[in-house]
Short mmCIF file of C-alpha atoms and ligand atoms in Angstrom, two decimals:
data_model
loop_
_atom_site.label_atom_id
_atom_site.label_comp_id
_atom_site.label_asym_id
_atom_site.label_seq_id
_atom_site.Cartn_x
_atom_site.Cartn_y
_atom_site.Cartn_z
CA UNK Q 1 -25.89 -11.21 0.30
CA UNK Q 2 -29.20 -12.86 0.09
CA UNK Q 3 -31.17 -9.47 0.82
CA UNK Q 4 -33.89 -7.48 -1.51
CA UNK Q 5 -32.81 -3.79 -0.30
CA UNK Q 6 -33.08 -2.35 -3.68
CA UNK Q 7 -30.15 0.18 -2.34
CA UNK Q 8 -27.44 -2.88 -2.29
CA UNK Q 9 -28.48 -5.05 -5.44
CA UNK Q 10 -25.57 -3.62 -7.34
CA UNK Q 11 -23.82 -5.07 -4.50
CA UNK Q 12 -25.01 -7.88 -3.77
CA UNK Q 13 -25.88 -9.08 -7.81
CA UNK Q 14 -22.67 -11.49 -7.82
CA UNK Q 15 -24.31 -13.53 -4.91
CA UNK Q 16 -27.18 -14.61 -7.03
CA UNK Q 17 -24.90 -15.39 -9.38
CA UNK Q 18 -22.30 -17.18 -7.25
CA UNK Q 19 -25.80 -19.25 -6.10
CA UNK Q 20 -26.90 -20.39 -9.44
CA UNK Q 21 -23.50 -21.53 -10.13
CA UNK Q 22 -22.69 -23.55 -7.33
CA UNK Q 23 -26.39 -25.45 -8.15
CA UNK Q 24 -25.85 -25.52 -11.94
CA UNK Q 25 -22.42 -25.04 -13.31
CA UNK Q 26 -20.20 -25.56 -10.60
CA UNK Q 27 -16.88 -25.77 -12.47
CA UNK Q 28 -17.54 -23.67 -15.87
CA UNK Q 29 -15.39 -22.80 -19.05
CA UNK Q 30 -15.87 -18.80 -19.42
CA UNK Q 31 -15.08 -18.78 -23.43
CA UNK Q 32 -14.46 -15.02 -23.09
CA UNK Q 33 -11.67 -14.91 -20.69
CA UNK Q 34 -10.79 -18.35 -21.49
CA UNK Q 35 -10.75 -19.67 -17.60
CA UNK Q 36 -11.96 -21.89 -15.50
CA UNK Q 37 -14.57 -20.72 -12.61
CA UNK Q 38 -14.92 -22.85 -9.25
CA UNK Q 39 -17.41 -22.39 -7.02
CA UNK Q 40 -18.12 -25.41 -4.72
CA UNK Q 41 -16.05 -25.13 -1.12
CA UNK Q 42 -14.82 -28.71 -1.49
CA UNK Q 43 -13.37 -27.46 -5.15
CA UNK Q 44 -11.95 -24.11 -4.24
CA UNK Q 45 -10.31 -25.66 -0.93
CA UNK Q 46 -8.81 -28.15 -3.20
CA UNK Q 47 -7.37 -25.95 -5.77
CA UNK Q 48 -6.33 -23.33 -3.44
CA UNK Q 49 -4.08 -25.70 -1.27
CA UNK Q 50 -3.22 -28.54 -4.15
CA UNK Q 51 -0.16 -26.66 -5.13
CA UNK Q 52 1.72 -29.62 -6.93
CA UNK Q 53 -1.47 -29.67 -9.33
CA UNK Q 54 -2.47 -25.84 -9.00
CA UNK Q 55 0.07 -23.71 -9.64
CA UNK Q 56 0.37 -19.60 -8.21
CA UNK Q 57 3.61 -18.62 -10.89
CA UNK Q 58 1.54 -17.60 -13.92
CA UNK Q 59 4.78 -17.08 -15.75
CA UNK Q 60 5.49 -20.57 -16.40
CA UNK Q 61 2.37 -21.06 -18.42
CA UNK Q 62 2.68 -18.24 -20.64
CA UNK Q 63 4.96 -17.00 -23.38
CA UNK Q 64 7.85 -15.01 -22.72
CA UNK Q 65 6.60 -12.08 -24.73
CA UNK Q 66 2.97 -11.90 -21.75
CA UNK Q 67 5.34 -12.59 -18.70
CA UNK Q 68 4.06 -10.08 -15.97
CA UNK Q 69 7.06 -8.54 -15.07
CA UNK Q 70 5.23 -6.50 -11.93
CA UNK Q 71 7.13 -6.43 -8.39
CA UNK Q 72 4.12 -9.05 -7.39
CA UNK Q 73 5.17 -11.48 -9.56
CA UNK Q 74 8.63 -11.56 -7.82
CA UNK Q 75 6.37 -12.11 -4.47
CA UNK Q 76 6.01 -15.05 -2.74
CA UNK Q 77 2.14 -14.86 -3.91
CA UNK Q 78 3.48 -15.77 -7.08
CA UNK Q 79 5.34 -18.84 -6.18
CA UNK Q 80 5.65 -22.42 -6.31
CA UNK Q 81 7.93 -24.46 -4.04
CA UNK Q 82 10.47 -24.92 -3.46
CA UNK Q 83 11.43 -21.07 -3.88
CA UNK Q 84 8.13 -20.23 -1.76
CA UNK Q 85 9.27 -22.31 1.10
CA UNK Q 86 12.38 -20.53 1.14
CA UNK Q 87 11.32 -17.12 0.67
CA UNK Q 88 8.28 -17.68 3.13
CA UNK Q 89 10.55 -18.69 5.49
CA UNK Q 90 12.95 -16.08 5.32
CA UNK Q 91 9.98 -13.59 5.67
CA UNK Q 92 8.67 -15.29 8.31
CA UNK Q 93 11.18 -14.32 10.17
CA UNK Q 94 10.66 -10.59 9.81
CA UNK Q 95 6.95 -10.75 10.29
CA UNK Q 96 6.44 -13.43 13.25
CA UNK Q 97 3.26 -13.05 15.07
CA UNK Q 98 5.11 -10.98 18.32
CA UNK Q 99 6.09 -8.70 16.01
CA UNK Q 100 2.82 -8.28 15.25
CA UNK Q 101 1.29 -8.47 18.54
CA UNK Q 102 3.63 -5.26 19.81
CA UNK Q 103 2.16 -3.10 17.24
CA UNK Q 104 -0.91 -3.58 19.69
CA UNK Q 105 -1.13 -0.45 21.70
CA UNK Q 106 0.14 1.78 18.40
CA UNK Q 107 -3.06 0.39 16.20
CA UNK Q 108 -5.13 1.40 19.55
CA UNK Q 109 -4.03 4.76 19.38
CA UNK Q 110 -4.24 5.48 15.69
CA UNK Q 111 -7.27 4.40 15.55
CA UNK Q 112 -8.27 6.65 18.87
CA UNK Q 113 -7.02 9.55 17.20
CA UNK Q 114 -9.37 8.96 13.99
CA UNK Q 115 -12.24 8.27 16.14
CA UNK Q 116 -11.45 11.97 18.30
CA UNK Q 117 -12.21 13.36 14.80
CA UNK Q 118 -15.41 12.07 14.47
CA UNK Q 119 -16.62 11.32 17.64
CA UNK Q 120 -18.49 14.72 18.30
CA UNK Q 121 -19.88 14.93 15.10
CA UNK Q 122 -22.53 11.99 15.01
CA UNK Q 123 -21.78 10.53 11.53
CA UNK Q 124 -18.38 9.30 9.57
CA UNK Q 125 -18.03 7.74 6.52
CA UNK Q 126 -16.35 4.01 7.52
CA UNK Q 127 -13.73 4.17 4.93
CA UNK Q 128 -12.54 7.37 4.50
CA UNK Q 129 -12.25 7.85 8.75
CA UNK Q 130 -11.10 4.62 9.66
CA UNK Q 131 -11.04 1.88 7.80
CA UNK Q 132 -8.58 3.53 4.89
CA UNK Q 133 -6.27 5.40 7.30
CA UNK Q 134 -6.02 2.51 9.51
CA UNK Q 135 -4.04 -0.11 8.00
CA UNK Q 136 -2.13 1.91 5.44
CA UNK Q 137 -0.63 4.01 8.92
CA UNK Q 138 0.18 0.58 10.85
CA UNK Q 139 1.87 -0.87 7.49
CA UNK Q 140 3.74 2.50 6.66
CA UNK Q 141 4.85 2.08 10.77
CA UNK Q 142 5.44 -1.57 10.49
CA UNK Q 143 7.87 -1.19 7.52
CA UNK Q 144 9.44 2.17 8.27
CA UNK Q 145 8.12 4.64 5.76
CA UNK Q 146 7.31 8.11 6.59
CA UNK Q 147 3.54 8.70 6.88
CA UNK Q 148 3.76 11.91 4.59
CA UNK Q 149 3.79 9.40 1.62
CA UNK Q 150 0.39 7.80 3.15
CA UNK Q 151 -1.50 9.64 -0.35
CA UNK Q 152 1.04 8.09 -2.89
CA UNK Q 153 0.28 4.53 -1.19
CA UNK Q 154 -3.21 5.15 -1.65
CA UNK Q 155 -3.23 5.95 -4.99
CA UNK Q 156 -0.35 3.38 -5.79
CA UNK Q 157 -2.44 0.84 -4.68
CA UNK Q 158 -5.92 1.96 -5.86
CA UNK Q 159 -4.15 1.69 -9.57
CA UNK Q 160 -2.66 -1.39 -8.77
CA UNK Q 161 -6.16 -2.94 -7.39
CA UNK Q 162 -8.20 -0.97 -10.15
CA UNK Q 163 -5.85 -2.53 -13.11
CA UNK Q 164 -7.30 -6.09 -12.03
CA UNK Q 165 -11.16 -4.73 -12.61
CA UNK Q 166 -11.39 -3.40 -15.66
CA UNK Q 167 -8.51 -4.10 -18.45
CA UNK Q 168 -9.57 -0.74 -20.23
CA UNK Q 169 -5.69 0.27 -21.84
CA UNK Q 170 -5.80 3.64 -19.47
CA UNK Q 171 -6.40 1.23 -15.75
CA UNK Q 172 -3.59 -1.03 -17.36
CA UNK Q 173 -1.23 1.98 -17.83
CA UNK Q 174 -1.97 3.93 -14.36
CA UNK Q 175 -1.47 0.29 -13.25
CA UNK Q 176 2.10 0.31 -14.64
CA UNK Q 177 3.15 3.65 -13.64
CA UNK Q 178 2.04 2.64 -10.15
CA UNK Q 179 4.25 -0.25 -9.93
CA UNK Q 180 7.44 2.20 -10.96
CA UNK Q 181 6.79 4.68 -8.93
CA UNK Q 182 6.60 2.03 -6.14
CA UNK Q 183 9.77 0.17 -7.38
CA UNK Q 184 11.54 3.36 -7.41
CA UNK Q 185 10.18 4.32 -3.33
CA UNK Q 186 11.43 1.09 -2.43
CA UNK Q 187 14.98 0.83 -4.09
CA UNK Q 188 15.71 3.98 -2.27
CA UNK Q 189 14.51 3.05 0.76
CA UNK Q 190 16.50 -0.21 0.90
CA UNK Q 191 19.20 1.35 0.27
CA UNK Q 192 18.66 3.73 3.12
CA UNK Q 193 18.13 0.50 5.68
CA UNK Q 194 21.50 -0.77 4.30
CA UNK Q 195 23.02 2.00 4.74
CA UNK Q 196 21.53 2.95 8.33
CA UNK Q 197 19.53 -0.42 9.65
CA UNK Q 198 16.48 0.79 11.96
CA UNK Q 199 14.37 -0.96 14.33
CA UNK Q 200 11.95 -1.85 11.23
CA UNK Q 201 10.59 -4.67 9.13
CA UNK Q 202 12.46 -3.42 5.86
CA UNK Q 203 15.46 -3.52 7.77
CA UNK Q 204 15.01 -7.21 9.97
CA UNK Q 205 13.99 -8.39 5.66
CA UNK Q 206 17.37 -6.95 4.55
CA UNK Q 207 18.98 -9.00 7.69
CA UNK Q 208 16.42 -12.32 7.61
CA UNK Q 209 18.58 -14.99 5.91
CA UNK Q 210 17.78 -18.88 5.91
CA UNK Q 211 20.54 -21.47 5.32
CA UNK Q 212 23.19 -18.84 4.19
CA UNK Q 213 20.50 -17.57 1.75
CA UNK Q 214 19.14 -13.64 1.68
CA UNK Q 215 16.40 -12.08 -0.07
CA UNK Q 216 17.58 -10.53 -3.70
CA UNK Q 217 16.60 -7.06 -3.92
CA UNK Q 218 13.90 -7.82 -6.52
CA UNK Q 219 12.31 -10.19 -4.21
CA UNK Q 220 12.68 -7.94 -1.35
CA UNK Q 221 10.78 -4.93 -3.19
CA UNK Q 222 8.43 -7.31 -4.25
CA UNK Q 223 7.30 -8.74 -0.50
CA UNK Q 224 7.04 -5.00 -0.11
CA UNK Q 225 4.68 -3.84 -2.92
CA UNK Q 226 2.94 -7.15 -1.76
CA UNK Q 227 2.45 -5.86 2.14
CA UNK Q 228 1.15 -2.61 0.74
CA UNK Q 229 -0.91 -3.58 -1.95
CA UNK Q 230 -2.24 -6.91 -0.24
CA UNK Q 231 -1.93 -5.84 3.41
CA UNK Q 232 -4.12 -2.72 3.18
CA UNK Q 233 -7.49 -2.28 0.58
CA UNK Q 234 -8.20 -5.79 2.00
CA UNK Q 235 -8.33 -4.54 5.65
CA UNK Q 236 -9.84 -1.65 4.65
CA UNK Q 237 -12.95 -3.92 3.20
CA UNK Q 238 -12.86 -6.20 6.40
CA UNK Q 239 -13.81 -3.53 8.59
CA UNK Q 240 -16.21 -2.16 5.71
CA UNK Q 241 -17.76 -5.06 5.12
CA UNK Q 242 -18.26 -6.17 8.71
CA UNK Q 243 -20.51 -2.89 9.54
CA UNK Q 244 -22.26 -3.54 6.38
CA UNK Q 245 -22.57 -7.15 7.94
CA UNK Q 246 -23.78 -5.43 11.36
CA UNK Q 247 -26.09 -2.62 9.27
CA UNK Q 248 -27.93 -5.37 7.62
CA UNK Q 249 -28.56 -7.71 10.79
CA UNK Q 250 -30.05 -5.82 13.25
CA UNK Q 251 -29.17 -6.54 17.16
CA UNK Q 252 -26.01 -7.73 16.55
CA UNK Q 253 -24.31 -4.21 17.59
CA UNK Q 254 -25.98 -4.55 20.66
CA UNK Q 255 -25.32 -8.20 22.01
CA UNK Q 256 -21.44 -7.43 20.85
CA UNK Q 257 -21.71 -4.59 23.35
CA UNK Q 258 -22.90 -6.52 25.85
CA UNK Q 259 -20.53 -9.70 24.93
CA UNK Q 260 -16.85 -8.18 23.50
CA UNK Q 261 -15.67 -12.12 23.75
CA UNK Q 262 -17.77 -12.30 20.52
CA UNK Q 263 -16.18 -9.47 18.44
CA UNK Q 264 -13.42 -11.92 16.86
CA UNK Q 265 -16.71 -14.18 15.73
CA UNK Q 266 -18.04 -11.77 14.45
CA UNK Q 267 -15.18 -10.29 12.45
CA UNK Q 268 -14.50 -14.14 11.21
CA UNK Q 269 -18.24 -14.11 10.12
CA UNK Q 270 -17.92 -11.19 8.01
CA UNK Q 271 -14.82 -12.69 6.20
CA UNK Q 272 -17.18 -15.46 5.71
CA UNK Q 273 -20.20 -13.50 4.53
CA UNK Q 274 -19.05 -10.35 2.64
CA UNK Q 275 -15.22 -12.04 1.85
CA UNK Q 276 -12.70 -8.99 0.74
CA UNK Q 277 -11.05 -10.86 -1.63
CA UNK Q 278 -13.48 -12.72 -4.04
CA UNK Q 279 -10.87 -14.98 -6.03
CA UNK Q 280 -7.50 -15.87 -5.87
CA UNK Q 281 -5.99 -17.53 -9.79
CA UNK Q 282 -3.80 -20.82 -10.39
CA UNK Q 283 -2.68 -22.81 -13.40
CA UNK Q 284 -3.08 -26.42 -13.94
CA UNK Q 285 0.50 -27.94 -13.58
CA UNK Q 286 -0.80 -31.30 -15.23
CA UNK Q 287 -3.98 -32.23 -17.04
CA UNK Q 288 -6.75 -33.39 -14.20
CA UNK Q 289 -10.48 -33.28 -13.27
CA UNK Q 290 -12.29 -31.54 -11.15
CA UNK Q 291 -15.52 -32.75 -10.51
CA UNK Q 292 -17.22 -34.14 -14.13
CA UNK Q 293 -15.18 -31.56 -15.94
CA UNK Q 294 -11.07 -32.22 -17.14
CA UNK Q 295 -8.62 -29.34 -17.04
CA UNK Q 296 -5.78 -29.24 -19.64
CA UNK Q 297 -2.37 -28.52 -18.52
CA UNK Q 298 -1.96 -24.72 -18.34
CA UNK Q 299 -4.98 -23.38 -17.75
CA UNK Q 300 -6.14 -20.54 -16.06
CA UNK Q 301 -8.89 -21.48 -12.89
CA UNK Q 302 -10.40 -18.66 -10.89
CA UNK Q 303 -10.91 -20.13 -7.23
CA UNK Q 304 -13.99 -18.27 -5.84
CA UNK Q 305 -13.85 -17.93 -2.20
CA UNK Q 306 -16.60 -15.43 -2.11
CA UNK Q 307 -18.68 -18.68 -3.79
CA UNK Q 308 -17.21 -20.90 -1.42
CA UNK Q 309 -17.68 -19.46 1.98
CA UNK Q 310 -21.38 -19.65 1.59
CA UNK Q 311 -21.59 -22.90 -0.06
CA UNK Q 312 -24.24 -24.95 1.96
CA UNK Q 313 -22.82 -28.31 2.01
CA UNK Q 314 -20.26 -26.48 4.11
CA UNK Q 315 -22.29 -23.85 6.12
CA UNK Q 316 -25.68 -24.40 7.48
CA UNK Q 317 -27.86 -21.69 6.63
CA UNK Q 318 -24.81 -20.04 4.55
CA UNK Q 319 -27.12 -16.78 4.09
CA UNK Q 320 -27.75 -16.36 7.56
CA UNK Q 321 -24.95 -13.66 9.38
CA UNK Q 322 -24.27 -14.87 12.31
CA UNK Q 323 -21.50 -14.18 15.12
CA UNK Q 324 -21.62 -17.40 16.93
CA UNK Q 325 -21.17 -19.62 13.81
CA UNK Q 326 -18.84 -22.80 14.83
CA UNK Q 327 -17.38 -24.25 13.17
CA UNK Q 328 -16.60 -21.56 10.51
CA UNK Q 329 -13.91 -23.09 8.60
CA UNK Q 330 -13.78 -19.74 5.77
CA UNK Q 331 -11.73 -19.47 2.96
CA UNK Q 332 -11.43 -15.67 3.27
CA UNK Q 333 -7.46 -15.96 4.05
CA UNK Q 334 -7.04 -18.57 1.77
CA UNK Q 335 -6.11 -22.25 2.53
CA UNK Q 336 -2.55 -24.62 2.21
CA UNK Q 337 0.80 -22.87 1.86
CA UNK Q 338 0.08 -19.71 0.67
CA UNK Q 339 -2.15 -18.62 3.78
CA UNK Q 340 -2.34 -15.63 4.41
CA UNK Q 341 0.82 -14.22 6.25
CA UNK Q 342 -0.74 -11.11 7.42
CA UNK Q 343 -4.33 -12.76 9.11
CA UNK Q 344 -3.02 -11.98 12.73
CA UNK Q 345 -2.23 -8.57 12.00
CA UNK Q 346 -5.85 -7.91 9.84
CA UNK Q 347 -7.57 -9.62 12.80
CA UNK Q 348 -5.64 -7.67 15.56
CA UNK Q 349 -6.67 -4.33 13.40
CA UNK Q 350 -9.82 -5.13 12.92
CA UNK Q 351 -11.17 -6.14 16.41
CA UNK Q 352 -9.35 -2.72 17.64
CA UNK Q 353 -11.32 -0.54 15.28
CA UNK Q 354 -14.44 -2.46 15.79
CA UNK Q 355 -14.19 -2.29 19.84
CA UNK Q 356 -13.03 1.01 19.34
CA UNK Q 357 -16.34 1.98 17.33
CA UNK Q 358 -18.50 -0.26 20.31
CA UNK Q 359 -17.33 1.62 22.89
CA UNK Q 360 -16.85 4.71 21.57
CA UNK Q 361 -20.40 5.68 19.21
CA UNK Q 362 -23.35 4.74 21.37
CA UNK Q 363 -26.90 3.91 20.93
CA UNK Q 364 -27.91 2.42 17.18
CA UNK Q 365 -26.01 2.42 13.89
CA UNK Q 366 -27.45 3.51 10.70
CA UNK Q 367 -26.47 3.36 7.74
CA UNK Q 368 -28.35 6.36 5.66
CA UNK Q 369 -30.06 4.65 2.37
CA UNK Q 370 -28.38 5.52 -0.30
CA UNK Q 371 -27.04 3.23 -3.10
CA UNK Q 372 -23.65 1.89 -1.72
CA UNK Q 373 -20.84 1.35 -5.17
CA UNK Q 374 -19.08 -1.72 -4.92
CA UNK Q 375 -15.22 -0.95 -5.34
CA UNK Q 376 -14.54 -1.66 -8.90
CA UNK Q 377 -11.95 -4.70 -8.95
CA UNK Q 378 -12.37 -8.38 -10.03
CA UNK Q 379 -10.56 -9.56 -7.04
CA UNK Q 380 -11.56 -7.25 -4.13
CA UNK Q 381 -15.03 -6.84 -2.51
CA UNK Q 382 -16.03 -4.06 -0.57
CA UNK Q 383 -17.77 -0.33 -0.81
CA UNK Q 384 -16.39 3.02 -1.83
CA UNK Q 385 -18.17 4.95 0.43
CA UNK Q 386 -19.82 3.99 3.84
CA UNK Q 387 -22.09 6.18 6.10
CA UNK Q 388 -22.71 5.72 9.24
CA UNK Q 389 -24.39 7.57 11.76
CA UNK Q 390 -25.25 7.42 15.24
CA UNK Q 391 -26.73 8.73 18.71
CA UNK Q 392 -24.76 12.06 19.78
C1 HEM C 1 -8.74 -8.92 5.88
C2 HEM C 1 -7.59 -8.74 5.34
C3 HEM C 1 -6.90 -9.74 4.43
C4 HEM C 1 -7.45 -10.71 3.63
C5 HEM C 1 -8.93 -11.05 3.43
C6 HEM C 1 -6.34 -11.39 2.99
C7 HEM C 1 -6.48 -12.46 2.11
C8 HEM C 1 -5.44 -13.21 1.62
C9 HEM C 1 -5.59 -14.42 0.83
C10 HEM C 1 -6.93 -15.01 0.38
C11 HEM C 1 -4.35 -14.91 0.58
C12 HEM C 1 -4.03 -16.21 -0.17
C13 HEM C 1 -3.62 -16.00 -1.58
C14 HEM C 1 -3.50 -17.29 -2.39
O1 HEM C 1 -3.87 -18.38 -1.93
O2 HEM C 1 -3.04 -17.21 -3.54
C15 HEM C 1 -3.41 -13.99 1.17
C16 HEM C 1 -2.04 -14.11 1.10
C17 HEM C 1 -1.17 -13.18 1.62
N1 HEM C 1 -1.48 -12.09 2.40
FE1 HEM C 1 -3.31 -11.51 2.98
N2 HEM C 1 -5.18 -10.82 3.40
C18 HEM C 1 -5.48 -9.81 4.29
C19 HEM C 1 -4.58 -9.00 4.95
C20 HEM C 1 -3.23 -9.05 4.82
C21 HEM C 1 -2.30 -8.20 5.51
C22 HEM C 1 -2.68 -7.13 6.54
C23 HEM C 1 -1.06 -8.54 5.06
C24 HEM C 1 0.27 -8.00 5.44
C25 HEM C 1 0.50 -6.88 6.03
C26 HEM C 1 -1.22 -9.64 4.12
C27 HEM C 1 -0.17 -10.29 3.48
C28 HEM C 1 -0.32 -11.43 2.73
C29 HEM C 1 0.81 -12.13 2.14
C30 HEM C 1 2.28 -11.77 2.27
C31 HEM C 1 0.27 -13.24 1.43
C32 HEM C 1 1.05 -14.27 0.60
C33 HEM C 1 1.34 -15.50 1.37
C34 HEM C 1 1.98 -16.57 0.51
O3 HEM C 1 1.87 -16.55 -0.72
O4 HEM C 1 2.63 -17.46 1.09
N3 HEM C 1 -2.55 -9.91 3.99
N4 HEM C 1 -4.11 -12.98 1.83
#
């Protein structure tokens, strides 16, 4: 973040400005999207977990006629309580941690099998080998779609991610079209699991029920979009971002070779450093202040975590990378209720395919110098295209 490689300022640029913020304007009115921007730690921690003050349902602060009517709205991402207590409940029960935890040795062989492809060869590209392919297999597993459809996910939720970057009318549309097509995929495959229940997550959701109560079938499809959508470009950029992480601090590659206990630091370090997802949104409930500045009743606030996690006055020497940071209380997977559900299984992915790449491409890393392109998304952070090479 805080380096002059001429090769990663177009990546990098929003650090600067995440910098000057936090010392200047730390809680801003942007007159062009008409939103508030945080960017202090103590401020974003607030409005991410103040939920009786900072709502996550956009559509009770807008008219009728600009509702988004997207399966994620029907998510629990989109919720208040009490509904999200419910619902996060219910899913809960689905997606519990031992679930989770005996997807183990199947993430360790997917990601063996990428690696076999690449091994020989001496260079990969990151995303496109491993860090894509990775999570988007393990989700399609974990719910109990065929892998054949592993393209249409990636385009589904390229669109979908894509649509929140740029609001040119063609991202918005492909944006649309994604969400039907993935509305459609799922309404046939819950009726399948009704029909035929498997040993799957789709089908323990269509079972989960909490005081009497089951998921409707809009909110059911919606959890869904939300696991593929949310569950896998953000992985993807974890395990991106953490070898950009490694690329840019030399030594570290080494002493985690030497020391595997500090692979999970590490990984936390690069949700710190180079977070995946830069903002999350919320609404003002009721009117209230936030730092010198007041917020009106309904209005939008962009909560930047990116800003956050390497905010100072909560991290000494924020810029530094480093793998034995403690306390490292990030914001990467958010903070109060709407934590994220899927952390264990991103961390769990992520220090497989990072031991996996320890033990399995010797000597140094390098990534070549050439001008890495930031994914285009106003949420996300992470590269298109990483190469990496190393010693045959
Ligand atoms: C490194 C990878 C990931 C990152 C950085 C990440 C980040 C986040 C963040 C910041 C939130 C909070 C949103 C808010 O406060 O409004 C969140 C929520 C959520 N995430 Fe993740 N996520 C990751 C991976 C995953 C995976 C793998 C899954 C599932 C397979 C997942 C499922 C969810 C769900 C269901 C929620 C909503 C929880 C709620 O609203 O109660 N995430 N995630």
């Amino acid at each position: 973040m805080m380096q002059t490689n001429p090769k990663r300022e177009q990546l990098t640029a929003s650090y600067d400005w995440y910098r000057q913020m936090r010392e200047t304007q730390p809680v801003f009115f942007d007159q062009n999207v008409q939103a508030w921007h945080i960017f202090r730690y103590d401020d974003v921690a607030r409005v991410l977990s103040d939920h009786a003050t900072f709502s996550s349902d956009q559509n009770r602060f807008v008219p009728a006629e600009y509702r988004d009517s997207s399966p994620l709205s029907s998510s629990i991402l989109r919720m208040d309580p009490p509904r999200h207590r419910q619902l996060r409940h219910l899913v809960s029960q689905a997606f519990t941690p031992r679930m989770v935890a005996q997807m183990e040795s199947r993430i360790k062989e997917i990601t063996s099998g990428l690696l076999d492809q690449v091994q020989a060869l001496g260079e990969m590209d990151v995303i496109r080998d491993l860090a894509y392919p990775l999570p988007v297999t393990v989700i399609a597993e974990l719910l109990g779609i065929p892998t054949e459809r592993r393209e249409d996910f990636k385009q589904w939720s390229d669109a979908f991610v894509s649509g929140d970057g740029e609001a040119t009318e063609e991202a918005m549309q492909a944006g649309i079209q994604a969400a039907g097509s993935m509305v459609g995929y799922f309404t046939q495959i819950l009726e399948e699991r009704r029909a035929h229940p498997q040993n799957d997550l789709v089908s323990a959701l269509l079972m989960a029920e909490v005081d009497g109560e089951r998921l409707s079938t809009e909110e059911l499809i919606g959890f869904c979009v939300l696991l593929l959508v949310a569950g896998n470009e953000t992985t993807t950029n974890l395990l991106g971002n953490a070898i950009l992480c490694l690329d840019e601090n030399p030594g570290n590659v080494e002493r985690l070779r030497a020391n595997r206990e500090l692979v999970p630091n590490a990984l936390e370090e690069a949700l710190r450093y180079y977070s995946p997802v830069k903002l999350m949104p919320r609404w003002a409930v009721t009117e209230t202040t936030i730092g010198d500045q007041r917020i009106e009743a309904g209005q939008l606030l962009f909560a930047w975590i990116a800003s956050a996690n390497c905010d100072e006055a909560e991290f000494p020497d924020a810029n530094q990378f480093n793998i034995e940071r403690e306390p490292n209380r990030h914001l990467g997977f958010g903070r109060g209720i709407h934590f994220c559900l899927g952390a264990p299984l991103a961390r769990l992915e992520a220090k497989i395919a990072l031991s996996a790449m320890l033990d399995r491409l010797p000597g140094s890393w390098h990534v070549p110098g050439v001008p890495l392109s930031p994914i285009k998304s106003m949420s996300a952070f992470g590269v298109k295209q990483l190469p990496l090479t190393w010693e045959k």
